Amino acid sequence: MRTLRQPLLLFFLLMSQVCIRAFEPVTTTVAGVLLTSAIYPFGYKIYNFFHENCNDDWLTFNSTGLEADLEKKLFGQHVASKVILKAVTGFMENKNPKKPLVLSLHGWTGTGKNFISHLIAKNIYRNGMKSSFVHQFVATNHFPHPGEVQTYKAQLQQWIRGNVTSCPRSMFIFDEMDKMHPGLIDSIKPFLDYYEHLDGVSYHQAIFIFLSNAGGGKINEVALRFWDEGKERTDIQLKDLEISLSLDVFNNKNSGFWHTSLIDKNLVDFFIPLLPLEHKHVRMCVLAEMKERDLKPDETIANEIANEINYFPKEKEIFSVKGCKTIGGKLSYYT
């Protein structure tokens, strides 16, 4: 698509010049003005049809689509699904939000943190994660050297400011927060606050999503306690985890949030726990992956792959150690 943009626009501009030359010299000026004013907007619309823009043609929130995706594609995460749907829908439907939406997703690997951010992007931007308005930072890749923290801070601030100036409805995803240098995240604190404008720029329509393994141990403890007490997994509510989770990541030097002002200034709207996955959830992940690959669902293969996964605690083997992280490779082996 990208190779068509400029040629299409150039074609319409050239056509306007061809048409102008067809008129007598006396009427050339008038005809040129009329034809250019008529043809250029049409060519510009064609150009914008192929070129992503920060407007309703390319950014249209689909609340029904997000709800369906969370229900049918995210397994074992009733707490996260409920919070995500309400938080994102409420924010996107608010004509005048007082601050950006800030979500912090926590849980062990393979529980669905990255997947959730993809679902949110898919239902806001026509191009989903490929949108030029969605920006993902991976701590070990973008901020690898502790000695360069000051440089990273300046670059990060400049990047966010520039992209929000270009499109107020920008999304920023920070992955591996637990591997990020303590204090680096504080550099973007002003963008997450209630300021009306910073240097003439409003950040109130932007979305910030933090992904972290930090707090996963605390979440697993609660899930295991409910299991031991014979309670249903679905009985676990956000209130059972949110306060202890926020305190845990605030006091954990390896969380990325260690003593950050984002927490003590209450700038994170929701700390969202991702529960450890059970055998049945892993099996559902396998079947979903089969569907994604246009393979015929096979319960036997799904069970075999789910049985191969390591579970904890050892004496009970309840929860998957890596969630659904490795099922893609295992499915390739079986098919």
GROMACS .gro file of C-alpha atoms in nm:
model
  335
    1MET     CA    1   0.000   0.000   0.000
    2ARG     CA    2   0.276   0.244   0.090
    3THR     CA    3   0.416   0.243  -0.265
    4LEU     CA    4   0.083   0.366  -0.402
    5ARG     CA    5   0.046   0.679  -0.190
    6GLN     CA    6   0.271   0.931  -0.359
    7PRO     CA    7   0.211   0.807  -0.718
    8LEU     CA    8  -0.166   0.835  -0.670
    9LEU     CA    9  -0.145   1.188  -0.540
   10LEU     CA   10   0.101   1.283  -0.817
   11PHE     CA   11  -0.133   1.133  -1.077
   12PHE     CA   12  -0.423   1.354  -0.975
   13LEU     CA   13  -0.205   1.663  -0.963
   14LEU     CA   14  -0.072   1.589  -1.311
   15MET     CA   15  -0.423   1.529  -1.439
   16SER     CA   16  -0.523   1.874  -1.319
   17GLN     CA   17  -0.236   2.024  -1.518
   18VAL     CA   18  -0.333   1.828  -1.832
   19CYS     CA   19  -0.689   1.952  -1.806
   20ILE     CA   20  -0.572   2.309  -1.758
   21ARG     CA   21  -0.365   2.301  -2.077
   22ALA     CA   22  -0.672   2.193  -2.276
   23PHE     CA   23  -0.828   2.536  -2.230
   24GLU     CA   24  -0.763   2.848  -2.437
   25PRO     CA   25  -0.493   3.084  -2.297
   26VAL     CA   26  -0.754   3.342  -2.196
   27THR     CA   27  -0.933   3.099  -1.966
   28THR     CA   28  -0.628   2.908  -1.842
   29THR     CA   29  -0.594   3.091  -1.510
   30VAL     CA   30  -0.960   3.061  -1.415
   31ALA     CA   31  -0.982   2.701  -1.533
   32GLY     CA   32  -0.665   2.614  -1.345
   33VAL     CA   33  -0.800   2.747  -1.018
   34LEU     CA   34  -1.136   2.574  -1.059
   35LEU     CA   35  -0.995   2.237  -1.165
   36THR     CA   36  -0.718   2.230  -0.907
   37SER     CA   37  -0.961   2.318  -0.629
   38ALA     CA   38  -1.196   2.042  -0.749
   39ILE     CA   39  -0.944   1.766  -0.825
   40TYR     CA   40  -0.684   1.817  -0.550
   41PRO     CA   41  -0.925   1.748  -0.260
   42PHE     CA   42  -1.034   1.429  -0.436
   43GLY     CA   43  -0.675   1.320  -0.484
   44TYR     CA   44  -0.601   1.407  -0.122
   45LYS     CA   45  -0.891   1.188  -0.008
   46ILE     CA   46  -0.758   0.900  -0.218
   47TYR     CA   47  -0.414   0.955  -0.063
   48ASN     CA   48  -0.560   0.952   0.288
   49PHE     CA   49  -0.750   0.635   0.211
   50PHE     CA   50  -0.419   0.451   0.189
   51HIS     CA   51  -0.218   0.663   0.435
   52GLU     CA   52  -0.295   0.623   0.807
   53ASN     CA   53  -0.418   0.943   0.968
   54CYS     CA   54  -0.512   1.045   1.320
   55ASN     CA   55  -0.884   1.068   1.247
   56ASP     CA   56  -1.206   0.867   1.279
   57ASP     CA   57  -1.136   0.679   0.957
   58TRP     CA   58  -0.837   0.512   1.119
   59LEU     CA   59  -0.914   0.538   1.491
   60THR     CA   60  -1.258   0.407   1.583
   61PHE     CA   61  -1.308   0.233   1.916
   62ASN     CA   62  -1.502  -0.094   1.896
   63SER     CA   63  -1.630  -0.170   2.245
   64THR     CA   64  -1.832  -0.470   2.126
   65GLY     CA   65  -1.528  -0.610   1.949
   66LEU     CA   66  -1.308  -0.570   2.256
   67GLU     CA   67  -1.566  -0.742   2.474
   68ALA     CA   68  -1.595  -1.033   2.231
   69ASP     CA   69  -1.216  -1.069   2.200
   70LEU     CA   70  -1.166  -1.071   2.576
   71GLU     CA   71  -1.442  -1.326   2.621
   72LYS     CA   72  -1.345  -1.563   2.341
   73LYS     CA   73  -0.968  -1.527   2.315
   74LEU     CA   74  -0.837  -1.452   2.666
   75PHE     CA   75  -0.860  -1.758   2.887
   76GLY     CA   76  -0.873  -1.777   3.266
   77GLN     CA   77  -0.852  -1.402   3.322
   78HIS     CA   78  -1.199  -1.296   3.440
   79VAL     CA   79  -1.056  -1.020   3.664
   80ALA     CA   80  -0.840  -0.864   3.394
   81SER     CA   81  -1.112  -0.893   3.128
   82LYS     CA   82  -1.367  -0.710   3.339
   83VAL     CA   83  -1.132  -0.430   3.440
   84ILE     CA   84  -0.986  -0.383   3.090
   85LEU     CA   85  -1.327  -0.360   2.925
   86LYS     CA   86  -1.465  -0.108   3.174
   87ALA     CA   87  -1.148   0.101   3.192
   88VAL     CA   88  -1.087   0.127   2.817
   89THR     CA   89  -1.453   0.174   2.726
   90GLY     CA   90  -1.504   0.442   2.991
   91PHE     CA   91  -1.192   0.627   2.880
   92MET     CA   92  -1.262   0.610   2.508
   93GLU     CA   93  -1.621   0.726   2.550
   94ASN     CA   94  -1.522   1.018   2.773
   95LYS     CA   95  -1.523   1.335   2.564
   96ASN     CA   96  -1.306   1.519   2.814
   97PRO     CA   97  -1.076   1.286   3.016
   98LYS     CA   98  -0.883   1.461   3.293
   99LYS     CA   99  -0.568   1.255   3.241
  100PRO     CA  100  -0.432   0.979   3.016
  101LEU     CA  101  -0.542   0.622   3.077
  102VAL     CA  102  -0.267   0.437   3.264
  103LEU     CA  103  -0.290   0.060   3.305
  104SER     CA  104  -0.035  -0.167   3.470
  105LEU     CA  105  -0.064  -0.539   3.393
  106HIS     CA  106   0.110  -0.787   3.621
  107GLY     CA  107   0.157  -1.163   3.618
  108TRP     CA  108   0.392  -1.443   3.531
  109THR     CA  109   0.504  -1.506   3.175
  110GLY     CA  110   0.249  -1.652   2.935
  111THR     CA  111  -0.059  -1.529   3.121
  112GLY     CA  112  -0.169  -1.281   2.852
  113LYS     CA  113  -0.022  -0.938   2.928
  114ASN     CA  114   0.110  -0.873   2.576
  115PHE     CA  115  -0.197  -1.033   2.425
  116ILE     CA  116  -0.425  -0.791   2.609
  117SER     CA  117  -0.234  -0.489   2.480
  118HIS     CA  118  -0.272  -0.631   2.127
  119LEU     CA  119  -0.648  -0.670   2.174
  120ILE     CA  120  -0.681  -0.312   2.295
  121ALA     CA  121  -0.483  -0.180   1.997
  122LYS     CA  122  -0.683  -0.396   1.756
  123ASN     CA  123  -1.011  -0.244   1.872
  124ILE     CA  124  -0.896   0.119   1.863
  125TYR     CA  125  -0.670   0.141   1.558
  126ARG     CA  126  -0.758   0.004   1.216
  127ASN     CA  127  -0.398  -0.118   1.180
  128GLY     CA  128  -0.384  -0.260   1.533
  129MET     CA  129  -0.031  -0.306   1.663
  130LYS     CA  130   0.103  -0.207   1.321
  131SER     CA  131  -0.045   0.140   1.359
  132SER     CA  132   0.205   0.425   1.349
  133PHE     CA  133   0.026   0.560   1.656
  134VAL     CA  134   0.105   0.254   1.871
  135HIS     CA  135   0.453   0.259   2.025
  136GLN     CA  136   0.604  -0.036   2.210
  137PHE     CA  137   0.916  -0.019   2.425
  138VAL     CA  138   1.094  -0.331   2.547
  139ALA     CA  139   1.323  -0.256   2.841
  140THR     CA  140   1.605  -0.494   2.747
  141ASN     CA  141   1.605  -0.371   2.388
  142HIS     CA  142   1.541   0.004   2.414
  143PHE     CA  143   1.703   0.075   2.752
  144PRO     CA  144   1.979  -0.188   2.788
  145HIS     CA  145   2.262   0.014   2.947
  146PRO     CA  146   2.225   0.142   3.308
  147GLY     CA  147   2.491   0.405   3.249
  148GLU     CA  148   2.281   0.570   2.978
  149VAL     CA  149   1.973   0.637   3.191
  150GLN     CA  150   1.990   1.015   3.156
  151THR     CA  151   2.010   0.985   2.779
  152TYR     CA  152   1.720   0.741   2.777
  153LYS     CA  153   1.510   0.980   2.984
  154ALA     CA  154   1.564   1.268   2.742
  155GLN     CA  155   1.497   1.047   2.439
  156LEU     CA  156   1.184   0.896   2.592
  157GLN     CA  157   1.037   1.235   2.679
  158GLN     CA  158   1.112   1.367   2.332
  159TRP     CA  159   0.959   1.060   2.167
  160ILE     CA  160   0.635   1.080   2.367
  161ARG     CA  161   0.601   1.455   2.322
  162GLY     CA  162   0.658   1.434   1.948
  163ASN     CA  163   0.415   1.149   1.890
  164VAL     CA  164   0.134   1.292   2.102
  165THR     CA  165   0.178   1.623   1.922
  166SER     CA  166   0.133   1.430   1.596
  167CYS     CA  167  -0.163   1.227   1.726
  168PRO     CA  168  -0.323   1.294   2.067
  169ARG     CA  169  -0.476   0.944   2.060
  170SER     CA  170  -0.139   0.767   2.081
  171MET     CA  171  -0.074   0.446   2.272
  172PHE     CA  172   0.253   0.366   2.452
  173ILE     CA  173   0.330   0.013   2.573
  174PHE     CA  174   0.622  -0.052   2.810
  175ASP     CA  175   0.714  -0.420   2.823
  176GLU     CA  176   0.948  -0.587   3.075
  177MET     CA  177   0.893  -0.312   3.330
  178ASP     CA  178   1.055  -0.533   3.591
  179LYS     CA  179   1.380  -0.510   3.391
  180MET     CA  180   1.368  -0.132   3.352
  181HIS     CA  181   1.614   0.083   3.544
  182PRO     CA  182   1.451   0.216   3.865
  183GLY     CA  183   1.347   0.574   3.819
  184LEU     CA  184   1.345   0.576   3.438
  185ILE     CA  185   0.969   0.552   3.431
  186ASP     CA  186   0.949   0.860   3.655
  187SER     CA  187   1.077   1.066   3.362
  188ILE     CA  188   0.736   1.039   3.197
  189LYS     CA  189   0.544   1.122   3.515
  190PRO     CA  190   0.445   1.474   3.394
  191PHE     CA  191   0.278   1.322   3.086
  192LEU     CA  192   0.058   1.101   3.304
  193ASP     CA  193  -0.054   1.371   3.545
  194TYR     CA  194  -0.359   1.598   3.546
  195TYR     CA  195  -0.189   1.892   3.374
  196GLU     CA  196  -0.413   2.056   3.115
  197HIS     CA  197  -0.115   2.126   2.889
  198LEU     CA  198   0.261   2.079   2.900
  199ASP     CA  199   0.442   2.318   2.666
  200GLY     CA  200   0.121   2.354   2.471
  201VAL     CA  201   0.055   1.980   2.439
  202SER     CA  202  -0.232   1.788   2.603
  203TYR     CA  203  -0.174   1.421   2.686
  204HIS     CA  204  -0.524   1.349   2.814
  205GLN     CA  205  -0.627   1.130   2.520
  206ALA     CA  206  -0.318   0.909   2.526
  207ILE     CA  207  -0.302   0.555   2.666
  208PHE     CA  208  -0.005   0.414   2.861
  209ILE     CA  209   0.020   0.040   2.931
  210PHE     CA  210   0.287  -0.113   3.154
  211LEU     CA  211   0.360  -0.488   3.140
  212SER     CA  212   0.551  -0.657   3.418
  213ASN     CA  213   0.623  -0.993   3.577
  214ALA     CA  214   0.662  -0.812   3.910
  215GLY     CA  215   0.390  -0.901   4.156
  216GLY     CA  216   0.340  -1.238   3.990
  217GLY     CA  217   0.439  -1.420   4.309
  218LYS     CA  218   0.181  -1.229   4.513
  219ILE     CA  219  -0.089  -1.303   4.255
  220ASN     CA  220  -0.001  -1.672   4.254
  221GLU     CA  221  -0.021  -1.684   4.634
  222VAL     CA  222  -0.377  -1.553   4.627
  223ALA     CA  223  -0.480  -1.794   4.349
  224LEU     CA  224  -0.330  -2.087   4.539
  225ARG     CA  225  -0.500  -1.980   4.863
  226PHE     CA  226  -0.839  -1.977   4.692
  227TRP     CA  227  -0.765  -2.322   4.552
  228ASP     CA  228  -0.663  -2.460   4.891
  229GLU     CA  229  -0.974  -2.316   5.052
  230GLY     CA  230  -1.193  -2.484   4.795
  231LYS     CA  231  -1.315  -2.157   4.649
  232GLU     CA  232  -1.392  -2.104   4.283
  233ARG     CA  233  -1.131  -1.926   4.074
  234THR     CA  234  -1.402  -1.686   3.959
  235ASP     CA  235  -1.452  -1.579   4.322
  236ILE     CA  236  -1.123  -1.387   4.304
  237GLN     CA  237  -1.193  -1.015   4.262
  238LEU     CA  238  -0.975  -0.713   4.190
  239LYS     CA  239  -1.011  -0.597   4.552
  240ASP     CA  240  -0.844  -0.919   4.666
  241LEU     CA  241  -0.526  -0.823   4.483
  242GLU     CA  242  -0.498  -0.460   4.376
  243ILE     CA  243  -0.378  -0.298   4.701
  244SER     CA  244  -0.128  -0.570   4.792
  245LEU     CA  245  -0.009  -0.580   4.430
  246SER     CA  246   0.058  -0.206   4.412
  247LEU     CA  247   0.242  -0.215   4.746
  248ASP     CA  248   0.447  -0.514   4.632
  249VAL     CA  249   0.570  -0.349   4.311
  250PHE     CA  250   0.629  -0.017   4.489
  251ASN     CA  251   0.859  -0.181   4.743
  252ASN     CA  252   1.029  -0.420   4.499
  253LYS     CA  253   1.362  -0.286   4.368
  254ASN     CA  254   1.327  -0.507   4.062
  255SER     CA  255   0.976  -0.401   3.962
  256GLY     CA  256   1.049  -0.087   3.758
  257PHE     CA  257   0.808   0.095   3.990
  258TRP     CA  258   1.037   0.098   4.293
  259HIS     CA  259   0.949   0.412   4.491
  260THR     CA  260   0.819   0.585   4.177
  261SER     CA  261   0.598   0.892   4.201
  262LEU     CA  262   0.357   0.720   3.961
  263ILE     CA  263   0.235   0.509   4.250
  264ASP     CA  264   0.248   0.750   4.543
  265LYS     CA  265   0.078   1.018   4.326
  266ASN     CA  266  -0.191   0.766   4.222
  267LEU     CA  267  -0.126   0.814   3.850
  268VAL     CA  268  -0.175   0.445   3.764
  269ASP     CA  269  -0.549   0.401   3.714
  270PHE     CA  270  -0.553   0.024   3.758
  271PHE     CA  271  -0.307  -0.242   3.870
  272ILE     CA  272  -0.444  -0.543   3.686
  273PRO     CA  273  -0.352  -0.896   3.799
  274LEU     CA  274  -0.312  -1.180   3.548
  275LEU     CA  275  -0.386  -1.508   3.724
  276PRO     CA  276  -0.172  -1.822   3.672
  277LEU     CA  277  -0.324  -2.058   3.414
  278GLU     CA  278  -0.452  -2.406   3.487
  279HIS     CA  279  -0.443  -2.718   3.269
  280LYS     CA  280  -0.782  -2.642   3.112
  281HIS     CA  281  -0.670  -2.293   3.013
  282VAL     CA  282  -0.356  -2.425   2.844
  283ARG     CA  283  -0.571  -2.670   2.651
  284MET     CA  284  -0.796  -2.383   2.539
  285CYS     CA  285  -0.489  -2.190   2.425
  286VAL     CA  286  -0.381  -2.484   2.209
  287LEU     CA  287  -0.724  -2.509   2.045
  288ALA     CA  288  -0.726  -2.133   1.983
  289GLU     CA  289  -0.381  -2.155   1.823
  290MET     CA  290  -0.506  -2.434   1.597
  291LYS     CA  291  -0.794  -2.214   1.485
  292GLU     CA  292  -0.554  -1.927   1.423
  293ARG     CA  293  -0.350  -2.154   1.194
  294ASP     CA  294  -0.661  -2.283   1.014
  295LEU     CA  295  -0.608  -2.630   1.157
  296LYS     CA  296  -0.891  -2.864   1.252
  297PRO     CA  297  -0.939  -2.853   1.632
  298ASP     CA  298  -0.800  -3.171   1.787
  299GLU     CA  299  -0.880  -3.232   2.153
  300THR     CA  300  -0.633  -3.520   2.173
  301ILE     CA  301  -0.340  -3.303   2.062
  302ALA     CA  302  -0.458  -3.021   2.288
  303ASN     CA  303  -0.458  -3.251   2.589
  304GLU     CA  304  -0.120  -3.401   2.502
  305ILE     CA  305   0.041  -3.057   2.475
  306ALA     CA  306  -0.126  -2.940   2.796
  307ASN     CA  307   0.004  -3.251   2.973
  308GLU     CA  308   0.361  -3.175   2.863
  309ILE     CA  309   0.362  -2.834   3.029
  310ASN     CA  310   0.527  -2.802   3.372
  311TYR     CA  311   0.298  -2.708   3.658
  312PHE     CA  312   0.344  -2.575   4.012
  313PRO     CA  313   0.352  -2.624   4.305
  314LYS     CA  314   0.526  -2.956   4.248
  315GLU     CA  315   0.321  -3.148   4.500
  316LYS     CA  316  -0.009  -3.033   4.345
  317GLU     CA  317   0.072  -2.931   3.985
  318ILE     CA  318  -0.211  -2.679   3.954
  319PHE     CA  319  -0.076  -2.383   3.759
  320SER     CA  320   0.131  -2.371   3.440
  321VAL     CA  321   0.485  -2.246   3.499
  322LYS     CA  322   0.498  -2.065   3.162
  323GLY     CA  323   0.130  -2.015   3.102
  324CYS     CA  324   0.063  -2.055   2.729
  325LYS     CA  325   0.404  -1.921   2.629
  326THR     CA  326   0.548  -2.233   2.465
  327ILE     CA  327   0.243  -2.390   2.303
  328GLY     CA  328   0.320  -2.243   1.959
  329GLY     CA  329   0.641  -2.438   1.925
  330LYS     CA  330   0.489  -2.755   2.069
  331LEU     CA  331   0.195  -2.735   1.829
  332SER     CA  332   0.436  -2.707   1.535
  333TYR     CA  333   0.598  -3.031   1.651
  334TYR     CA  334   0.265  -3.214   1.666
  335THR     CA  335   0.137  -3.087   1.333
   0.00000   0.00000   0.00000
